[in-house]
XYZ file of C-alpha atoms in Angstrom:
587
model
C 131.581 123.000 89.295
C 133.632 123.473 86.151
C 132.219 125.413 83.201
C 130.838 123.081 80.185
C 133.168 123.093 77.307
C 130.481 124.720 75.297
C 130.896 127.917 77.280
C 134.482 128.050 76.988
C 135.521 126.977 73.668
C 134.585 127.623 69.939
C 135.460 125.169 67.334
C 136.521 126.392 63.804
C 133.346 126.786 61.535
C 134.906 124.425 59.055
C 134.864 121.565 61.808
C 131.184 122.342 62.562
C 130.196 122.662 59.100
C 127.645 119.953 57.584
C 130.531 118.645 55.264
C 133.502 117.000 56.699
C 135.732 116.172 53.659
C 138.307 113.664 54.187
C 140.761 115.808 52.391
C 140.632 118.527 55.087
C 143.255 116.452 56.642
C 144.876 114.982 53.810
C 147.853 117.185 52.890
C 148.948 116.359 49.214
C 152.122 117.927 48.060
C 151.627 117.523 44.416
C 148.166 119.311 44.355
C 149.762 122.253 46.432
C 152.560 122.532 43.824
C 150.019 122.238 41.016
C 147.485 124.863 42.663
C 144.721 122.349 43.083
C 144.889 121.450 46.913
C 141.841 122.546 49.116
C 141.948 126.113 50.334
C 143.191 125.295 53.899
C 146.197 123.950 52.238
C 146.777 126.113 48.926
C 146.052 129.373 50.826
C 149.262 130.460 52.377
C 147.604 132.533 54.993
C 144.903 130.194 55.927
C 147.523 127.343 56.059
C 149.844 129.261 58.601
C 146.940 130.262 60.648
C 145.814 126.562 61.149
C 149.303 125.454 61.948
C 150.820 125.282 65.531
C 154.478 126.575 65.243
C 156.406 123.519 66.764
C 159.914 123.698 67.679
C 160.498 121.389 64.862
C 159.222 123.629 61.909
C 160.552 126.695 63.331
C 164.045 124.770 63.234
C 163.514 123.676 59.563
C 162.589 127.280 58.322
C 165.619 128.559 60.258
C 168.184 125.889 59.352
C 166.749 126.422 55.549
C 166.770 130.067 55.144
C 169.786 130.912 57.470
C 171.847 128.980 54.936
C 170.311 130.285 51.614
C 170.398 133.971 52.889
C 173.884 133.215 54.435
C 172.783 134.488 57.769
C 173.741 131.494 59.510
C 175.700 127.942 59.028
C 172.413 126.121 58.503
C 172.534 122.500 57.288
C 172.934 121.567 53.401
C 170.720 118.389 53.946
C 167.892 118.029 56.610
C 165.919 114.701 57.412
C 162.444 114.862 58.772
C 161.241 112.040 60.997
C 157.682 111.012 60.875
C 155.901 112.951 63.745
C 152.552 113.760 64.815
C 150.397 117.081 63.781
C 153.149 118.952 62.044
C 154.013 115.740 59.962
C 156.507 115.670 57.284
C 154.181 116.494 54.503
C 152.891 119.519 56.477
C 156.457 120.873 56.973
C 157.232 120.287 53.320
C 154.095 122.424 52.379
C 154.907 125.186 54.799
C 158.608 125.444 53.178
C 156.975 125.415 49.538
C 154.709 128.442 50.616
C 157.629 130.346 52.152
C 159.595 129.877 49.070
C 156.784 130.943 46.827
C 155.417 133.762 49.065
C 158.142 135.162 51.363
C 157.509 137.636 53.869
C 153.994 138.265 52.380
C 152.632 135.349 54.442
C 150.231 136.842 57.490
C 151.516 135.719 60.720
C 154.891 134.175 59.560
C 156.608 136.181 62.562
C 155.237 133.267 64.876
C 157.332 130.665 63.017
C 160.635 132.716 61.957
C 162.796 135.766 62.385
C 161.500 137.620 59.274
C 165.181 138.897 58.469
C 165.668 135.440 57.664
C 163.042 135.114 54.913
C 163.622 136.124 51.427
C 161.559 139.244 50.239
C 161.161 137.596 46.867
C 159.899 134.191 45.586
C 163.015 131.575 45.335
C 163.389 128.236 43.157
C 161.760 125.332 44.692
C 160.950 121.833 43.764
C 158.797 119.773 45.868
C 158.342 116.076 44.658
C 156.479 113.177 46.440
C 157.533 109.765 45.420
C 154.139 108.460 45.303
C 153.443 110.469 42.269
C 156.371 109.430 40.239
C 155.878 106.996 37.662
C 158.753 105.188 35.734
C 156.610 103.732 33.023
C 153.956 106.629 32.206
C 155.703 109.317 33.992
C 153.960 112.625 35.028
C 152.130 114.583 32.288
C 152.079 118.304 32.609
C 149.015 119.530 30.751
C 149.844 123.147 30.494
C 153.017 122.405 28.611
C 152.515 119.076 27.118
C 155.829 117.867 28.796
C 156.139 114.421 30.387
C 158.612 113.803 33.145
C 159.752 110.065 33.683
C 162.304 110.381 36.563
C 162.913 112.202 39.921
C 165.439 114.363 38.232
C 163.386 115.022 35.163
C 160.493 116.275 37.641
C 162.843 118.332 39.677
C 164.396 120.097 36.431
C 160.895 120.797 35.228
C 159.677 122.370 38.623
C 162.814 124.620 38.974
C 163.152 125.687 35.207
C 160.021 124.986 33.295
C 160.635 123.740 29.679
C 164.088 125.329 29.527
C 165.082 123.529 32.606
C 163.804 120.193 31.750
C 165.730 120.411 28.248
C 168.785 120.514 30.378
C 168.152 117.069 31.638
C 166.079 115.762 28.911
C 168.540 113.069 27.860
C 168.854 111.997 31.399
C 165.334 111.951 31.965
C 164.521 109.529 28.819
C 167.536 107.385 29.438
C 167.017 107.147 32.882
C 170.568 107.812 33.783
C 171.425 109.805 36.991
C 172.855 113.352 35.727
C 176.107 114.700 37.072
C 176.695 117.560 39.256
C 177.864 119.784 36.632
C 174.667 119.862 34.770
C 172.719 120.360 38.132
C 174.742 123.623 38.585
C 173.833 124.751 35.274
C 170.038 124.069 36.387
C 170.567 126.040 39.655
C 172.198 128.928 38.110
C 173.754 129.815 41.467
C 169.970 130.860 42.690
C 168.951 129.981 46.273
C 166.978 126.699 45.942
C 165.174 124.362 48.052
C 164.564 120.868 46.897
C 162.012 118.943 49.197
C 161.415 115.119 48.684
C 158.941 112.988 50.346
C 158.120 109.301 50.237
C 161.186 108.343 48.515
C 161.354 104.815 49.691
C 158.211 104.055 47.889
C 159.388 105.504 44.703
C 162.624 103.315 45.230
C 160.347 100.320 45.119
C 158.733 101.124 41.892
C 162.135 101.973 40.384
C 163.500 98.550 41.150
C 161.032 97.182 38.489
C 162.263 99.392 35.663
C 165.469 97.599 34.135
C 168.115 99.700 32.522
C 170.676 97.447 31.002
C 172.447 95.467 33.479
C 171.129 97.556 36.460
C 167.730 99.283 37.167
C 166.230 102.620 37.917
C 166.472 102.089 41.560
C 170.111 102.226 41.236
C 170.341 105.532 39.610
C 167.889 106.961 42.051
C 170.401 106.308 44.820
C 173.328 107.684 42.643
C 171.306 111.017 41.767
C 170.636 111.603 45.611
C 174.179 111.040 46.469
C 175.344 113.543 43.696
C 172.525 115.862 45.155
C 173.764 115.806 48.402
C 177.333 116.277 47.400
C 176.268 119.484 45.516
C 174.138 120.763 48.515
C 177.329 120.225 50.859
C 179.623 121.876 48.401
C 177.786 125.300 47.685
C 175.564 127.502 50.106
C 172.518 128.017 47.849
C 171.204 124.707 47.819
C 169.379 123.025 50.776
C 167.895 119.322 50.342
C 164.993 118.519 52.735
C 163.902 114.633 52.644
C 161.775 112.500 54.775
C 162.073 108.914 55.534
C 159.616 106.631 57.341
C 160.489 104.104 59.740
C 162.604 100.759 58.600
C 159.572 98.820 60.240
C 156.882 100.100 57.649
C 155.821 98.608 54.203
C 158.885 99.954 52.393
C 161.500 99.079 54.998
C 163.902 97.494 52.831
C 164.175 100.560 50.487
C 164.240 102.909 53.625
C 167.407 101.132 54.870
C 169.046 101.269 51.424
C 168.425 104.918 51.219
C 169.777 105.717 54.868
C 172.950 103.806 54.027
C 173.216 105.849 50.813
C 172.560 109.123 52.514
C 174.662 108.399 55.539
C 177.697 107.935 53.388
C 177.411 111.609 52.245
C 175.640 113.876 54.405
C 178.054 114.049 57.192
C 176.539 117.604 57.872
C 172.816 116.284 57.719
C 170.454 117.776 60.307
C 167.918 115.246 61.697
C 164.798 116.914 63.335
C 162.840 115.268 66.232
C 159.240 114.455 66.509
C 156.880 116.908 68.344
C 156.609 116.824 71.983
C 153.540 115.763 73.950
C 152.556 119.329 74.780
C 153.296 120.417 71.042
C 150.592 117.513 69.982
C 148.049 119.228 72.197
C 148.565 122.533 70.602
C 148.808 121.296 67.038
C 145.152 119.598 67.562
C 143.781 122.570 69.233
C 145.163 124.909 66.654
C 143.547 122.960 63.786
C 140.128 122.262 65.895
C 139.457 125.529 67.571
C 139.193 129.072 67.035
C 139.246 129.805 70.749
C 140.110 127.892 74.030
C 139.854 129.705 77.286
C 143.090 129.434 79.034
C 141.434 130.323 82.342
C 139.107 127.520 81.959
C 141.990 125.160 81.014
C 143.579 126.236 84.364
C 140.684 125.935 86.418
C 140.016 122.333 84.979
C 143.649 121.189 85.663
C 143.309 122.386 89.326
C 140.001 120.740 89.922
C 141.086 117.433 88.174
C 144.254 117.126 90.096
C 142.285 117.786 93.564
C 139.786 115.016 92.369
C 142.576 112.561 91.598
C 144.549 113.284 95.053
C 141.298 113.008 96.827
C 140.137 109.577 95.289
C 140.575 106.246 96.829
C 140.571 104.502 93.459
C 143.591 102.793 92.314
C 145.256 105.265 89.925
C 148.501 105.069 87.978
C 151.642 106.667 89.182
C 152.232 110.152 88.221
C 148.559 111.283 87.839
C 148.619 112.951 91.097
C 151.680 115.099 90.439
C 151.883 118.817 89.407
C 153.297 117.677 85.874
C 149.849 115.650 85.071
C 147.939 119.041 86.093
C 150.428 120.859 83.417
C 149.295 118.269 80.988
C 145.633 118.621 81.471
C 146.055 122.516 81.083
C 147.689 122.031 77.701
C 145.356 119.348 76.413
C 142.254 121.106 77.401
C 139.315 120.274 76.569
C 140.438 117.066 75.682
C 141.711 114.823 78.602
C 145.136 113.779 78.332
C 144.304 110.008 78.196
C 142.208 110.469 75.062
C 145.267 111.974 73.470
C 147.280 109.102 74.824
C 144.812 106.621 73.300
C 144.563 108.112 69.795
C 148.447 109.566 69.301
C 149.979 106.430 70.679
C 147.774 103.499 70.994
C 145.429 103.572 68.031
C 148.071 105.267 66.127
C 150.007 101.770 66.159
C 147.458 100.556 63.834
C 148.672 101.307 60.251
C 145.342 101.775 58.514
C 144.819 104.823 61.098
C 147.163 107.178 59.339
C 148.470 108.741 62.760
C 148.099 112.565 62.049
C 145.148 112.450 59.505
C 143.269 109.696 61.433
C 143.520 111.512 64.812
C 142.714 114.758 63.735
C 139.864 113.557 61.454
C 138.367 111.644 64.700
C 138.617 114.560 66.812
C 136.907 116.644 64.399
C 134.074 114.118 64.097
C 133.702 113.949 67.905
C 133.449 117.777 68.259
C 130.676 118.057 65.578
C 128.718 115.164 67.043
C 128.893 116.874 70.684
C 128.180 120.450 69.677
C 124.762 119.130 68.218
C 123.341 119.066 72.058
C 125.215 122.211 73.788
C 122.812 121.918 77.007
C 124.843 118.977 78.464
C 127.487 119.540 80.996
C 130.949 118.178 79.856
C 133.865 119.750 81.794
C 136.408 117.884 79.669
C 136.293 115.580 76.609
C 136.963 112.182 77.821
C 137.484 108.809 75.846
C 134.071 107.809 76.877
C 132.491 110.832 74.710
C 133.563 109.522 71.366
C 130.127 108.165 70.419
C 130.709 104.396 69.403
C 127.569 103.038 67.871
C 125.771 106.248 68.044
C 127.502 108.015 65.064
C 127.616 105.455 62.115
C 130.557 107.421 60.545
C 132.769 107.326 63.668
C 131.749 103.782 64.306
C 132.996 102.828 60.776
C 135.966 104.753 60.895
C 136.861 102.761 64.195
C 136.065 99.257 62.804
C 135.791 99.022 58.875
C 138.489 101.795 58.243
C 140.855 100.293 60.510
C 140.401 96.601 59.246
C 138.683 95.691 62.476
C 135.303 94.575 61.105
C 135.088 91.662 63.885
C 134.812 94.424 66.318
C 131.235 95.383 65.416
C 129.350 92.449 66.987
C 130.691 93.696 70.421
C 129.167 97.148 69.886
C 125.787 95.712 69.010
C 125.690 93.034 72.041
C 127.226 94.947 74.856
C 127.436 98.878 73.975
C 124.906 99.985 71.854
C 122.488 98.867 69.165
C 119.866 100.798 67.360
C 117.796 97.951 65.796
C 116.511 95.014 67.409
C 117.677 93.529 71.078
C 119.026 96.473 72.928
C 122.940 96.146 74.130
C 123.304 95.336 77.939
C 124.933 98.726 78.509
C 121.836 100.368 77.015
C 119.566 98.418 79.455
C 121.660 99.084 82.747
C 121.765 102.647 81.694
C 118.183 103.184 82.193
C 118.335 102.398 85.760
C 121.358 104.639 86.146
C 119.450 107.686 84.273
C 116.351 107.058 86.065
C 118.296 107.672 89.403
C 119.510 111.021 87.837
C 122.915 109.494 86.833
C 124.893 109.884 83.701
C 124.917 106.640 81.599
C 127.771 104.989 83.524
C 127.540 101.670 81.687
C 128.041 103.115 78.390
C 131.103 105.389 79.520
C 132.968 102.033 80.939
C 132.047 100.044 77.921
C 132.987 102.609 75.465
C 136.242 103.190 77.170
C 137.287 99.479 77.428
C 136.226 99.150 73.914
C 138.390 101.858 72.399
C 141.629 100.499 74.156
C 140.600 97.033 72.778
C 140.893 97.965 69.151
C 144.765 97.268 69.049
C 145.710 93.734 68.926
C 147.950 91.413 71.039
C 149.524 92.560 74.274
C 148.353 96.251 73.830
C 144.676 95.216 73.690
C 142.835 96.203 76.630
C 142.882 98.637 79.566
C 144.077 98.222 83.050
C 141.679 99.059 85.952
C 143.884 101.574 87.209
C 143.809 103.552 83.680
C 140.210 102.893 83.262
C 139.786 104.649 86.609
C 141.866 107.522 85.196
C 139.987 107.886 82.231
C 136.577 108.027 83.781
C 136.964 109.874 86.935
C 135.454 113.282 86.800
C 135.172 115.977 89.599
C 131.740 116.523 90.964
C 130.805 112.804 89.754
C 130.780 110.163 92.114
C 133.444 107.453 91.355
C 132.114 104.430 92.912
C 130.349 103.666 89.796
C 132.964 101.965 88.027
C 133.302 98.830 90.245
C 129.454 98.593 90.247
C 129.210 98.857 86.479
C 131.985 96.277 85.917
C 130.484 93.897 88.026
C 127.111 94.092 86.640
C 128.154 94.247 83.075
C 130.547 91.340 83.103
C 127.566 89.014 84.385
C 125.873 89.295 81.178
C 128.342 90.940 78.462
C 128.772 88.576 75.381
C 132.225 90.052 74.630
C 133.685 91.602 77.481
C 136.295 90.002 79.657
C 138.184 90.979 82.607
C 141.377 89.266 83.865
C 141.249 89.768 87.863
C 145.120 89.053 88.248
C 146.490 91.286 85.724
C 143.294 93.650 86.338
C 143.017 94.143 82.643
C 139.377 94.688 81.086
C 139.328 94.235 77.241
C 136.516 93.156 74.437
C 137.308 90.040 72.573
C 136.544 88.951 69.171
C 135.067 85.821 70.146
C 131.771 85.662 72.503
C 131.843 84.450 76.066
C 130.070 81.813 77.822
C 127.091 84.239 78.395
C 126.370 84.494 74.956
C 126.139 80.768 74.403
C 123.983 80.310 77.421
C 121.636 83.010 76.199
C 121.555 81.753 72.716
C 120.686 78.156 74.011
C 117.906 79.586 76.418
C 116.075 81.231 73.570
C 116.038 77.872 71.508
C 113.950 76.475 74.215
C 110.221 77.355 74.832
C 108.507 77.485 78.255
C 105.875 74.878 77.609
C 108.766 72.598 76.136
C 110.953 73.054 79.253
C 108.269 72.111 81.561
C 107.280 68.842 79.775
C 111.001 67.825 79.817
C 111.149 68.553 83.565
C 108.142 66.690 84.344
C 109.230 63.596 82.178
C 112.749 63.681 84.216
C 110.948 63.870 87.482
C 108.698 61.037 86.875
C 111.417 58.775 85.480
C 113.858 59.548 88.224
C 111.821 59.770 91.488
C 108.405 57.944 90.898
C 107.288 56.875 94.407
C 109.965 56.520 97.267
C 110.352 56.508 100.864
C 112.517 58.781 102.673
C 113.409 59.046 106.202
C 113.324 62.480 107.565
C 114.181 64.230 110.801
C 112.162 66.603 112.676
C 113.918 69.677 113.655
C 117.206 68.005 114.875
C 119.308 70.141 116.947
C 122.280 67.952 115.974
C 123.116 64.890 114.202
C 123.573 62.963 117.542
C 119.804 64.102 118.337
C 118.590 61.477 115.867
C 120.189 58.545 117.771
C 119.035 59.998 121.066
C 115.327 60.609 120.123
C 114.069 57.812 117.809
C 110.665 59.004 118.195
C 111.443 62.274 116.031
C 111.880 59.991 113.249
C 109.333 60.834 110.378
C 108.384 58.535 107.550
C 107.419 60.512 104.279
C 106.017 59.314 101.264
C 106.733 61.517 98.247
C 104.530 61.112 95.303
C 106.109 63.310 92.397
C 103.361 62.293 90.080
C 100.579 63.295 92.157
C 102.478 66.065 93.625
C 101.906 65.309 97.321
C 103.795 64.458 100.473
C 102.469 61.839 103.184
C 104.238 62.090 106.528
C 103.603 59.695 109.588
C 104.973 58.904 112.791
C 104.247 56.222 115.426
C 102.435 58.537 117.460
C 100.457 60.740 114.859
C 98.121 59.647 112.080
C 99.422 60.436 108.593
C 99.105 63.967 107.013
C 99.174 64.553 103.425
C 100.342 67.765 101.859
C 100.009 68.921 98.278
C 103.461 70.637 96.935
C 102.612 71.414 93.558
């Protein structure tokens, strides 16, 4: 039997602490620049120790500093695509720390060739478009300076008051500065300019009217000039992020893409993290230690269980590549990763990186309350839906899915009042020395039902894969589904598509149950008696005594019995030509 994760993995202390602040996973670029961010982001050593060196972040560092130190070609402009784990904001914070601390950061050799990293601080400006306010500006309390535009804020961060004075006129008028004044601002020094959430800033800039144009037009012109300047010199690198054109600021994103592509022929686009990197990103943030030996053993045993199983399983899960995925994702099951980082991540309110990391941390803290249980890997069904109020709130109210609360209370877990159907059925499983199989099944289906449309629900083969565990019988899945579907109020199963999901509307089971509860036992008996007396009263029926076949009735007329059924008295009187009447009381 595999070792339990409580023996093979050690979560970080901040994960298991009593307080799990939301800002633990909420990277804010402005707070880091101002020195006000949480310790995990503000302290460079802590930040990099918690960060997994993905290919994306290593490429970003190499491209940026090989150009600035003139030890390579490098790209003058780099565009970051939205990705899990490292995240665009996370990457920009990493660059800011390197610009400020250089080689002094502990463990930086995991991310870059130290010969490329400057030995001293270099000029850097890091701006989040969400913080820019075209009307009120950004007030800097330490100097009393207020910046009103993107270029005004960049000038202030690079050169302080003297730098801002160079662009004060452009800042107050809202006019984009030319490249000559930008060159004076940089002073020929190695400089990094990092811009985040520019599409959002462009939306607010459209509302600022400037003569016959608006501030948004000036922002695009400034970015155009900035990229031209970066391409024409070797001491400036511009890094910016753009979200998908399908997001809330899609129109502005398209405008920026068109403007940037017209100038940035040397632009480098960094791709999102791979699945294996996502596994390592999460493990780096969650655990201080994970046994590699235990991961390999788990991969081997799970693969053997899949290959030996007679259950319907998805294609590919019996291949060696899936075994490698298990080893990489350990102690989390790959299907749990896929659920959070691909399926639930499609819900806008989930906030892909932050939401997944926060949920992983909450689940770890919950599971580590009872380290005596045996958990070989953390599956989807280990997310304590219903049991932990904070996690339940995050998966319903926070995701704008309040309509999914009733299915939890009715069919999965209810702490007050009538017990949920899975709770009731689990008593039988646990009395037989089995795990709470009904809860395992319903939790898994529920979590796959949080998305809407065609992606809602889970196919039977995927359900089998999510639940199958070495050393535990696998036949329980069909039995649980059959029993729970007979009584559940919100659970639905399509036998043709073999798709299980929880619906927002109750099924016929709920309607029948509620109607039954409205009728008392005495009332029901009285209604039945009244119907019986009015329908049947006293009538004669011809009955056959033990005929062997329909033809026997005609051949044996003596077998015909006359029965007088008196429903009012509750008796049956039977008679034939050869015997006296017999009276039987039937109720």
